[in-house]
mmCIF file of C-alpha atoms and ligand atoms in Angstrom:
data_model
loop_
_atom_site.group_PDB
_atom_site.id
_atom_site.type_symbol
_atom_site.label_atom_id
_atom_site.label_comp_id
_atom_site.label_asym_id
_atom_site.label_seq_id
_atom_site.Cartn_x
_atom_site.Cartn_y
_atom_site.Cartn_z
ATOM 1 C CA UNK C 929 123.319 158.975 87.864
ATOM 2 C CA UNK C 930 120.747 161.777 87.197
ATOM 3 C CA UNK C 931 116.958 161.342 90.208
ATOM 4 C CA UNK C 932 114.315 162.995 91.843
ATOM 5 C CA UNK C 933 114.780 163.277 95.399
ATOM 6 C CA UNK C 934 112.164 164.413 97.829
ATOM 7 C CA UNK C 935 114.205 166.748 100.024
ATOM 8 C CA UNK C 936 111.178 167.072 102.041
ATOM 9 C CA UNK C 937 107.124 166.619 102.605
ATOM 10 C CA UNK C 938 105.669 169.944 100.699
ATOM 11 C CA UNK C 939 104.885 171.055 98.174
ATOM 12 C CA UNK C 940 106.423 170.095 93.800
ATOM 13 C CA UNK C 941 109.242 172.180 95.495
ATOM 14 C CA UNK C 942 110.856 169.041 97.428
ATOM 15 C CA UNK C 943 111.113 167.001 94.089
ATOM 16 C CA UNK C 944 114.465 168.082 94.275
ATOM 17 C CA UNK C 945 116.477 166.996 90.172
ATOM 18 C CA UNK C 946 120.097 165.146 92.041
ATOM 19 C CA UNK C 947 122.869 163.135 91.111
ATOM 20 C CA UNK C 948 123.334 160.358 92.976
ATOM 21 C CA UNK C 949 125.230 157.264 92.177
ATOM 22 C CA UNK C 950 124.312 153.763 89.969
ATOM 23 C CA UNK C 951 122.442 151.827 92.598
ATOM 24 C CA UNK C 952 124.372 148.927 93.583
ATOM 25 C CA UNK C 953 121.918 145.271 92.693
ATOM 26 C CA UNK C 954 121.565 142.146 94.485
ATOM 27 C CA UNK C 955 121.839 138.897 93.356
ATOM 28 C CA UNK C 956 117.680 137.931 92.761
ATOM 29 C CA UNK C 957 117.313 141.655 91.032
ATOM 30 C CA UNK C 958 117.958 143.362 87.800
ATOM 31 C CA UNK C 959 119.952 146.690 87.117
ATOM 32 C CA UNK C 960 116.632 148.749 84.158
ATOM 33 C CA UNK C 961 118.167 151.279 82.651
ATOM 34 C CA UNK C 962 114.714 153.771 82.447
ATOM 35 C CA UNK C 963 112.467 154.797 79.958
ATOM 36 C CA UNK C 964 109.152 155.927 81.556
ATOM 37 C CA UNK C 965 108.444 156.273 84.661
ATOM 38 C CA UNK C 966 103.835 156.370 85.590
ATOM 39 C CA UNK C 967 102.521 158.631 87.815
ATOM 40 C CA UNK C 968 100.186 158.609 89.959
ATOM 41 C CA UNK C 969 98.552 159.193 92.424
ATOM 42 C CA UNK C 970 100.429 158.097 95.712
ATOM 43 C CA UNK C 971 103.283 159.482 94.530
ATOM 44 C CA UNK C 972 101.482 162.746 95.025
ATOM 45 C CA UNK C 973 100.260 161.609 98.201
ATOM 46 C CA UNK C 974 103.955 160.464 99.782
ATOM 47 C CA UNK C 975 105.154 163.776 98.292
ATOM 48 C CA UNK C 976 103.250 165.715 99.709
ATOM 49 C CA UNK C 977 102.768 164.183 104.103
ATOM 50 C CA UNK C 978 105.410 162.588 106.776
ATOM 51 C CA UNK C 979 102.394 160.140 106.851
ATOM 52 C CA UNK C 980 102.030 158.988 103.868
ATOM 53 C CA UNK C 981 105.844 157.863 102.870
ATOM 54 C CA UNK C 982 106.319 155.973 106.504
ATOM 55 C CA UNK C 983 103.611 154.239 105.234
ATOM 56 C CA UNK C 984 103.928 153.551 101.875
ATOM 57 C CA UNK C 985 107.972 153.909 101.417
ATOM 58 C CA UNK C 986 108.563 153.633 105.494
ATOM 59 C CA UNK C 987 112.304 155.010 105.121
ATOM 60 C CA UNK C 988 116.060 153.531 106.878
ATOM 61 C CA UNK C 989 117.019 157.328 108.967
ATOM 62 C CA UNK C 990 118.811 159.474 106.501
ATOM 63 C CA UNK C 991 118.207 157.110 103.781
ATOM 64 C CA UNK C 992 117.993 159.509 100.167
ATOM 65 C CA UNK C 993 113.569 159.806 99.156
ATOM 66 C CA UNK C 994 113.187 158.392 95.835
ATOM 67 C CA UNK C 995 108.837 158.094 95.393
ATOM 68 C CA UNK C 996 107.533 156.452 92.080
ATOM 69 C CA UNK C 997 106.975 152.671 92.231
ATOM 70 C CA UNK C 998 106.117 152.467 88.226
ATOM 71 C CA UNK C 999 108.913 151.678 85.514
ATOM 72 C CA UNK C 1000 109.765 150.453 81.948
ATOM 73 C CA UNK C 1001 113.235 150.358 80.264
ATOM 74 C CA UNK C 1002 115.723 148.496 79.578
ATOM 75 C CA UNK C 1003 117.816 145.767 81.433
ATOM 76 C CA UNK C 1004 121.332 146.962 81.818
ATOM 77 C CA UNK C 1005 122.390 144.687 84.063
ATOM 78 C CA UNK C 1006 121.703 141.656 86.377
ATOM 79 C CA UNK C 1007 122.603 140.137 89.547
ATOM 80 C CA UNK C 1008 124.199 136.208 90.110
ATOM 81 C CA UNK C 1009 120.866 134.456 90.379
ATOM 82 C CA UNK C 1010 118.513 136.130 87.539
ATOM 83 C CA UNK C 1011 117.813 133.419 84.728
ATOM 84 C CA UNK C 1012 114.775 135.554 83.436
ATOM 85 C CA UNK C 1013 116.483 138.754 81.553
ATOM 86 C CA UNK C 1014 118.933 139.080 80.223
ATOM 87 C CA UNK C 1015 120.753 142.810 79.238
ATOM 88 C CA UNK C 1016 118.797 144.282 76.283
ATOM 89 C CA UNK C 1017 116.007 142.763 77.674
ATOM 90 C CA UNK C 1018 112.944 145.436 77.063
ATOM 91 C CA UNK C 1019 111.273 145.618 80.906
ATOM 92 C CA UNK C 1020 107.923 146.871 82.376
ATOM 93 C CA UNK C 1021 107.548 146.572 86.083
ATOM 94 C CA UNK C 1022 105.376 148.509 89.138
ATOM 95 C CA UNK C 1023 109.793 147.313 91.359
ATOM 96 C CA UNK C 1024 108.939 147.010 95.305
ATOM 97 C CA UNK C 1025 105.799 148.364 96.067
ATOM 98 C CA UNK C 1026 104.935 149.570 98.898
ATOM 99 C CA UNK C 1027 108.344 149.918 99.704
ATOM 100 C CA UNK C 1028 111.000 151.518 99.226
ATOM 101 C CA UNK C 1029 110.499 151.482 94.312
ATOM 102 C CA UNK C 1030 113.263 154.706 94.042
ATOM 103 C CA UNK C 1031 111.931 154.617 89.776
ATOM 104 C CA UNK C 1032 112.559 158.921 89.759
ATOM 105 C CA UNK C 1033 115.490 157.622 88.306
ATOM 106 C CA UNK C 1034 117.847 157.187 85.469
ATOM 107 C CA UNK C 1035 118.978 153.320 86.910
ATOM 108 C CA UNK C 1036 116.833 151.473 89.085
ATOM 109 C CA UNK C 1037 117.333 148.155 90.977
ATOM 110 C CA UNK C 1038 113.924 146.058 90.633
ATOM 111 C CA UNK C 1039 113.558 142.063 91.571
ATOM 112 C CA UNK C 1040 113.580 140.656 88.223
ATOM 113 C CA UNK C 1041 110.079 138.955 89.747
ATOM 114 C CA UNK C 1042 108.260 141.775 89.895
ATOM 115 C CA UNK C 1043 109.149 142.311 85.594
ATOM 116 C CA UNK C 1044 107.329 140.820 82.636
ATOM 117 C CA UNK C 1045 108.826 141.170 79.158
ATOM 118 C CA UNK C 1046 107.431 144.738 77.099
ATOM 119 C CA UNK C 1047 105.635 143.831 74.356
ATOM 120 C CA UNK C 1048 107.416 145.326 71.422
ATOM 121 C CA UNK C 1049 103.891 146.717 69.620
ATOM 122 C CA UNK C 1050 103.761 149.035 73.082
ATOM 123 C CA UNK C 1051 106.070 151.439 73.599
ATOM 124 C CA UNK C 1052 107.840 152.451 76.622
ATOM 125 C CA UNK C 1053 105.280 155.834 77.979
ATOM 126 C CA UNK C 1054 102.364 152.753 77.106
ATOM 127 C CA UNK C 1055 103.696 149.926 79.078
ATOM 128 C CA UNK C 1056 105.254 152.523 81.505
ATOM 129 C CA UNK C 1057 101.493 153.509 82.694
ATOM 130 C CA UNK C 1058 100.506 149.494 82.618
ATOM 131 C CA UNK C 1059 101.822 149.090 86.307
ATOM 132 C CA UNK C 1060 100.415 150.330 89.767
ATOM 133 C CA UNK C 1061 96.825 151.292 87.945
ATOM 134 C CA UNK C 1062 96.420 148.154 85.599
ATOM 135 C CA UNK C 1063 97.606 145.890 88.711
ATOM 136 C CA UNK C 1064 95.255 147.188 90.543
ATOM 137 C CA UNK C 1065 92.535 146.361 88.022
ATOM 138 C CA UNK C 1066 93.863 143.099 86.973
ATOM 139 C CA UNK C 1067 94.157 142.684 91.449
ATOM 140 C CA UNK C 1068 91.133 143.928 91.884
ATOM 141 C CA UNK C 1069 88.758 142.010 88.929
ATOM 142 C CA UNK C 1070 90.437 138.764 88.619
ATOM 143 C CA UNK C 1071 92.287 138.359 91.957
ATOM 144 C CA UNK C 1072 89.894 139.652 95.101
ATOM 145 C CA UNK C 1073 86.799 140.711 92.138
ATOM 146 C CA UNK C 1074 86.557 137.075 91.236
ATOM 147 C CA UNK C 1075 84.858 138.621 88.458
ATOM 148 C CA UNK C 1076 82.793 135.975 85.485
ATOM 149 C CA UNK C 1077 81.422 135.949 81.816
ATOM 150 C CA UNK C 1078 77.888 137.071 82.198
ATOM 151 C CA UNK C 1079 78.340 139.331 85.672
ATOM 152 C CA UNK C 1080 77.798 142.918 85.579
ATOM 153 C CA UNK C 1081 80.771 145.119 86.677
ATOM 154 C CA UNK C 1082 80.748 148.702 88.141
ATOM 155 C CA UNK C 1083 83.366 151.010 87.416
ATOM 156 C CA UNK C 1084 83.527 154.115 89.036
ATOM 157 C CA UNK C 1085 86.626 156.522 87.253
ATOM 158 C CA UNK C 1086 86.723 154.558 84.693
ATOM 159 C CA UNK C 1087 88.254 157.102 82.688
ATOM 160 C CA UNK C 1088 91.038 157.223 84.999
ATOM 161 C CA UNK C 1089 94.407 155.225 85.403
ATOM 162 C CA UNK C 1090 93.041 152.828 87.364
ATOM 163 C CA UNK C 1091 89.047 152.443 86.092
ATOM 164 C CA UNK C 1092 90.955 152.340 82.227
ATOM 165 C CA UNK C 1093 92.295 149.344 83.036
ATOM 166 C CA UNK C 1094 89.150 148.075 84.707
ATOM 167 C CA UNK C 1095 86.821 148.471 82.025
ATOM 168 C CA UNK C 1096 89.452 147.112 79.182
ATOM 169 C CA UNK C 1097 90.107 143.244 81.772
ATOM 170 C CA UNK C 1098 87.105 143.346 83.084
ATOM 171 C CA UNK C 1099 84.876 143.201 79.067
ATOM 172 C CA UNK C 1100 88.376 141.046 78.737
ATOM 173 C CA UNK C 1101 86.680 138.210 80.724
ATOM 174 C CA UNK C 1102 83.303 138.646 79.922
ATOM 175 C CA UNK C 1103 82.117 141.557 82.326
ATOM 176 C CA UNK C 1104 78.586 143.742 81.555
ATOM 177 C CA UNK C 1105 80.280 146.449 82.334
ATOM 178 C CA UNK C 1106 79.405 150.250 83.856
ATOM 179 C CA UNK C 1107 81.083 153.468 83.742
ATOM 180 C CA UNK C 1108 81.074 155.739 85.825
ATOM 181 C CA UNK C 1109 82.614 159.704 85.446
ATOM 182 C CA UNK C 1110 81.838 162.875 84.713
ATOM 183 C CA UNK C 1111 80.587 164.600 81.268
ATOM 184 C CA UNK C 1112 83.876 165.162 79.152
ATOM 185 C CA UNK C 1113 85.333 161.290 79.828
ATOM 186 C CA UNK C 1114 81.685 159.325 78.081
ATOM 187 C CA UNK C 1115 82.975 159.075 74.344
ATOM 188 C CA UNK C 1116 86.413 157.619 75.826
ATOM 189 C CA UNK C 1117 84.309 154.857 78.597
ATOM 190 C CA UNK C 1118 82.392 153.862 76.026
ATOM 191 C CA UNK C 1119 85.096 153.587 73.400
ATOM 192 C CA UNK C 1120 86.791 151.679 76.070
ATOM 193 C CA UNK C 1121 83.721 148.699 75.442
ATOM 194 C CA UNK C 1122 82.833 149.728 78.964
ATOM 195 C CA UNK C 1123 77.851 148.462 77.756
ATOM 196 C CA UNK C 1124 76.725 151.587 79.715
ATOM 197 C CA UNK C 1125 77.535 154.997 80.882
ATOM 198 C CA UNK C 1126 76.912 156.885 84.748
ATOM 199 C CA UNK C 1127 77.715 160.435 84.464
ATOM 200 C CA UNK C 1128 78.529 160.924 88.219
ATOM 201 C CA UNK C 1129 77.965 164.794 88.259
ATOM 202 C CA UNK C 1130 73.690 164.169 86.828
ATOM 203 C CA UNK C 1131 73.422 161.212 87.660
ATOM 204 C CA UNK C 1132 73.300 159.291 90.824
ATOM 205 C CA UNK C 1133 74.685 156.223 90.105
ATOM 206 C CA UNK C 1134 72.627 154.125 92.989
ATOM 207 C CA UNK C 1135 69.410 154.863 91.439
ATOM 208 C CA UNK C 1136 70.510 152.936 88.741
ATOM 209 C CA UNK C 1137 72.339 150.119 89.408
ATOM 210 C CA UNK C 1138 71.025 148.280 92.064
ATOM 211 C CA UNK C 1139 72.373 144.681 91.510
ATOM 212 C CA UNK C 1140 75.655 144.569 89.940
ATOM 213 C CA UNK C 1141 77.541 141.269 90.714
ATOM 214 C CA UNK C 1142 81.148 143.691 91.679
ATOM 215 C CA UNK C 1143 81.093 146.765 91.798
ATOM 216 C CA UNK C 1144 84.841 148.927 92.527
ATOM 217 C CA UNK C 1145 85.032 151.996 94.105
ATOM 218 C CA UNK C 1146 87.806 153.774 93.652
ATOM 219 C CA UNK C 1147 86.517 156.243 95.601
ATOM 220 C CA UNK C 1148 87.387 158.634 99.467
ATOM 221 C CA UNK C 1149 84.729 159.035 101.591
ATOM 222 C CA UNK C 1150 80.955 158.025 102.195
ATOM 223 C CA UNK C 1151 80.637 157.300 98.307
ATOM 224 C CA UNK C 1152 81.175 153.308 99.683
ATOM 225 C CA UNK C 1153 77.756 153.301 101.096
ATOM 226 C CA UNK C 1154 76.198 154.199 97.962
ATOM 227 C CA UNK C 1155 78.361 151.802 96.122
ATOM 228 C CA UNK C 1156 76.858 149.469 99.241
ATOM 229 C CA UNK C 1157 73.681 149.972 97.401
ATOM 230 C CA UNK C 1158 74.582 149.235 93.918
ATOM 231 C CA UNK C 1159 75.223 145.525 94.656
ATOM 232 C CA UNK C 1160 73.681 142.902 94.584
ATOM 233 C CA UNK C 1161 72.828 140.540 97.779
ATOM 234 C CA UNK C 1162 75.150 138.156 98.057
ATOM 235 C CA UNK C 1163 77.825 140.178 95.043
ATOM 236 C CA UNK C 1164 80.837 141.346 95.377
ATOM 237 C CA UNK C 1165 82.490 145.067 96.966
ATOM 238 C CA UNK C 1166 86.877 145.767 96.258
ATOM 239 C CA UNK C 1167 87.412 149.459 97.372
ATOM 240 C CA UNK C 1168 90.611 151.102 96.844
ATOM 241 C CA UNK C 1169 91.084 153.563 99.654
ATOM 242 C CA UNK C 1170 88.138 152.544 102.170
ATOM 243 C CA UNK C 1171 88.316 149.518 104.863
ATOM 244 C CA UNK C 1172 85.387 147.749 105.500
ATOM 245 C CA UNK C 1173 86.622 148.135 109.247
ATOM 246 C CA UNK C 1174 83.393 151.159 109.957
ATOM 247 C CA UNK C 1175 80.825 149.488 112.273
ATOM 248 C CA UNK C 1176 78.664 151.132 109.788
ATOM 249 C CA UNK C 1177 79.913 149.772 106.809
ATOM 250 C CA UNK C 1178 80.641 146.753 108.901
ATOM 251 C CA UNK C 1179 76.577 145.811 109.735
ATOM 252 C CA UNK C 1180 75.760 146.412 106.218
ATOM 253 C CA UNK C 1181 77.824 144.358 104.799
ATOM 254 C CA UNK C 1182 76.471 141.948 106.267
ATOM 255 C CA UNK C 1183 72.779 142.716 106.063
ATOM 256 C CA UNK C 1184 73.424 141.690 102.837
ATOM 257 C CA UNK C 1185 75.847 138.791 102.431
ATOM 258 C CA UNK C 1186 78.480 140.449 100.601
ATOM 259 C CA UNK C 1187 81.905 139.616 99.586
ATOM 260 C CA UNK C 1188 84.058 143.136 100.907
ATOM 261 C CA UNK C 1189 87.448 143.839 100.284
ATOM 262 C CA UNK C 1190 90.064 146.544 100.804
ATOM 263 C CA UNK C 1191 92.844 146.230 98.094
ATOM 264 C CA UNK C 1192 95.895 147.229 98.421
ATOM 265 C CA UNK C 1193 97.833 146.268 95.842
ATOM 266 C CA UNK C 1194 101.162 144.477 95.410
ATOM 267 C CA UNK C 1195 104.135 144.252 93.007
ATOM 268 C CA UNK C 1196 103.842 140.754 91.476
ATOM 269 C CA UNK C 1197 105.152 139.168 88.210
ATOM 270 C CA UNK C 1198 102.697 136.427 87.259
ATOM 271 C CA UNK C 1199 99.972 139.045 86.830
ATOM 272 C CA UNK C 1200 102.295 141.205 85.242
ATOM 273 C CA UNK C 1201 103.517 138.200 82.667
ATOM 274 C CA UNK C 1202 98.839 138.490 82.149
ATOM 275 C CA UNK C 1203 98.579 141.988 81.855
ATOM 276 C CA UNK C 1204 101.654 141.759 79.226
ATOM 277 C CA UNK C 1205 99.072 139.102 77.482
ATOM 278 C CA UNK C 1206 96.614 141.542 77.330
ATOM 279 C CA UNK C 1207 98.917 144.465 76.208
ATOM 280 C CA UNK C 1208 100.391 142.092 73.568
ATOM 281 C CA UNK C 1209 97.053 140.891 71.940
ATOM 282 C CA UNK C 1210 95.948 144.311 72.154
ATOM 283 C CA UNK C 1211 92.976 143.695 74.543
ATOM 284 C CA UNK C 1212 93.534 146.811 76.988
ATOM 285 C CA UNK C 1213 95.614 149.616 75.389
ATOM 286 C CA UNK C 1214 97.147 152.663 77.830
ATOM 287 C CA UNK C 1215 96.409 155.593 77.037
ATOM 288 C CA UNK C 1216 99.077 158.101 78.279
ATOM 289 C CA UNK C 1217 97.050 161.106 77.722
ATOM 290 C CA UNK C 1218 100.390 163.815 79.185
ATOM 291 C CA UNK C 1219 104.280 163.373 79.288
ATOM 292 C CA UNK C 1220 106.473 165.448 80.875
ATOM 293 C CA UNK C 1221 110.176 165.132 79.863
ATOM 294 C CA UNK C 1222 112.081 164.037 83.338
ATOM 295 C CA UNK C 1223 113.501 166.842 84.239
ATOM 296 C CA UNK C 1224 109.534 168.753 84.553
ATOM 297 C CA UNK C 1225 108.061 165.408 86.650
ATOM 298 C CA UNK C 1226 106.475 168.553 88.917
ATOM 299 C CA UNK C 1227 104.710 169.215 86.353
ATOM 300 C CA UNK C 1228 103.574 165.676 86.289
ATOM 301 C CA UNK C 1229 102.586 166.469 89.478
ATOM 302 C CA UNK C 1230 100.798 169.191 89.512
ATOM 303 C CA UNK C 1231 98.573 167.326 86.675
ATOM 304 C CA UNK C 1232 97.715 163.543 88.857
ATOM 305 C CA UNK C 1233 96.822 165.994 91.631
ATOM 306 C CA UNK C 1234 94.794 167.437 90.404
ATOM 307 C CA UNK C 1235 91.855 163.964 90.375
ATOM 308 C CA UNK C 1236 90.546 164.259 87.106
ATOM 309 C CA UNK C 1237 93.124 162.615 84.620
ATOM 310 C CA UNK C 1238 92.170 160.465 81.693
ATOM 311 C CA UNK C 1239 94.744 157.269 81.162
ATOM 312 C CA UNK C 1240 97.939 157.239 82.656
ATOM 313 C CA UNK C 1241 100.708 159.927 82.658
ATOM 314 C CA UNK C 1242 103.637 159.433 82.148
ATOM 315 C CA UNK C 1243 107.409 160.899 82.444
ATOM 316 C CA UNK C 1244 109.906 160.147 80.019
ATOM 317 C CA UNK C 1245 114.370 160.188 79.895
ATOM 318 C CA UNK C 1246 116.724 159.687 76.759
HETATM 319 N N1 LIG H 1490 93.940 150.475 97.095
HETATM 320 C C1 LIG H 1490 94.972 150.299 96.395
HETATM 321 O O1 LIG H 1490 95.908 149.535 96.420
HETATM 322 C C2 LIG H 1490 94.874 150.694 95.114
HETATM 323 C C3 LIG H 1490 95.889 150.854 93.340
HETATM 324 C C4 LIG H 1490 95.978 152.610 93.349
HETATM 325 C C5 LIG H 1490 95.101 153.026 93.410
HETATM 326 N N2 LIG H 1490 94.208 154.026 94.726
HETATM 327 C C6 LIG H 1490 93.793 154.342 94.677
HETATM 328 O O2 LIG H 1490 92.486 155.435 93.901
HETATM 329 C C7 LIG H 1490 92.011 155.694 93.968
HETATM 330 C C8 LIG H 1490 92.112 156.053 92.204
HETATM 331 O O3 LIG H 1490 93.554 155.715 91.374
HETATM 332 P P1 LIG H 1490 93.362 156.401 89.187
HETATM 333 O O4 LIG H 1490 95.463 155.956 89.756
HETATM 334 O O5 LIG H 1490 92.298 155.935 88.640
HETATM 335 O O6 LIG H 1490 93.339 157.483 89.825
HETATM 336 P P2 LIG H 1490 93.299 158.898 88.697
HETATM 337 O O7 LIG H 1490 93.465 158.415 87.765
HETATM 338 O O8 LIG H 1490 93.280 160.249 89.425
HETATM 339 O O9 LIG H 1490 91.205 158.704 88.040
HETATM 340 C C9 LIG H 1490 90.646 158.954 89.387
HETATM 341 C C10 LIG H 1490 89.667 159.563 88.504
HETATM 342 O O10 LIG H 1490 88.304 159.281 89.381
HETATM 343 C C11 LIG H 1490 87.224 159.934 87.912
HETATM 344 N N3 LIG H 1490 86.156 160.646 89.456
HETATM 345 C C12 LIG H 1490 86.092 161.511 90.421
HETATM 346 N N4 LIG H 1490 85.420 161.892 90.789
HETATM 347 C C13 LIG H 1490 84.172 160.291 90.509
HETATM 348 C C14 LIG H 1490 82.833 160.182 91.037
HETATM 349 N N5 LIG H 1490 82.731 160.766 91.899
HETATM 350 N N6 LIG H 1490 82.904 159.338 90.525
HETATM 351 C C15 LIG H 1490 83.227 158.213 89.043
HETATM 352 N N7 LIG H 1490 84.348 159.203 89.199
HETATM 353 C C16 LIG H 1490 85.362 160.143 89.680
HETATM 354 C C17 LIG H 1490 88.221 161.230 87.934
HETATM 355 O O11 LIG H 1490 87.747 162.271 86.822
HETATM 356 P P3 LIG H 1490 86.455 162.831 86.277
HETATM 357 O O12 LIG H 1490 85.874 163.193 87.328
HETATM 358 O O13 LIG H 1490 86.564 163.514 85.229
HETATM 359 O O14 LIG H 1490 84.987 160.978 86.080
HETATM 360 C C18 LIG H 1490 89.691 160.438 87.183
HETATM 361 O O15 LIG H 1490 89.918 160.482 85.615
HETATM 362 C C19 LIG H 1490 93.210 156.770 94.228
HETATM 363 O O16 LIG H 1490 92.880 157.757 94.892
HETATM 364 C C20 LIG H 1490 93.811 155.921 93.723
HETATM 365 O O17 LIG H 1490 95.154 156.398 95.233
HETATM 366 C C21 LIG H 1490 94.503 152.916 95.561
#
């Protein structure tokens, strides 16, 4: 089969299209013929840095590295113990995150319990998009944020991969949603259902919001301190990038009596089923702003690395 292997850490020239054996499946896995792959900032991060490769994939010594985790495709074969799926089923999911997902390939061996049935009204591109980013939004808002109807939720980067799912899921949960983004994304973010838009370049969100029940912060650095200003006393703050171990940060969390959690998204078939139901009902939609053929995956990496993505970027296979 064809796969994109990572020869060395560094630029996109290290993503090598090559022929390797089709993976063998174990008794709890299914072999998926991949039709589309979701691209995330972490893909480029792992490509760029050896420490990130160790942190997210931890390959065995000498093992061929294939990055990527997000797939949608067709079940080709099932392991002996698999009862959930049969050949021909169309499935999607985030495979083995954190771990070696090996998604940049024509065939992927995926644990059966990490997948969901792709709704018929959703394309493979849209399904592949609604995996790592959508699971992150789900786990941030539902699992850890425990968002309830009527609550005020502030979502940063609301026009990006995670953010655009988070806005839609928070609306589904009945929240009043405020989304931040750049001015060019205003109509998109409001179109997703956000009740209020804040332009991060020209407005200071913490001077506008100081009573959010839940804040989802997807940025690096001191931004988290500003988010702490925006959350009400006793509220919840979910960070995607920053740990709350810093003394000053921990002090602020304690001062405001907050629930603060740094999310590490994990593969979860049950959460995938919930997302599949929302995609099926149309309450959540994937906005795929760019799609590249498999051979042009380097371009997808160049695009995701800019950090200005609108919705999602995917790669497709015939
Ligand atoms: N911890 C985890 O488990 C986890 C899971 C998923 C993602 N992440 C991380 O979370 C971050 C977001 O992921 P993603 O997939 O959504 O990335 P993405 O698709 O690149 O979207 C990021 C969005 O943030 C917007 N943005 C940039 N600066 C901003 C600012 N100062 N204020 C508000 N919005 C801003 C960007 O565009 P505009 O500036 O044009 O609005 C873009 O739309 C990434 O760093 C990713 O690695 C972590």
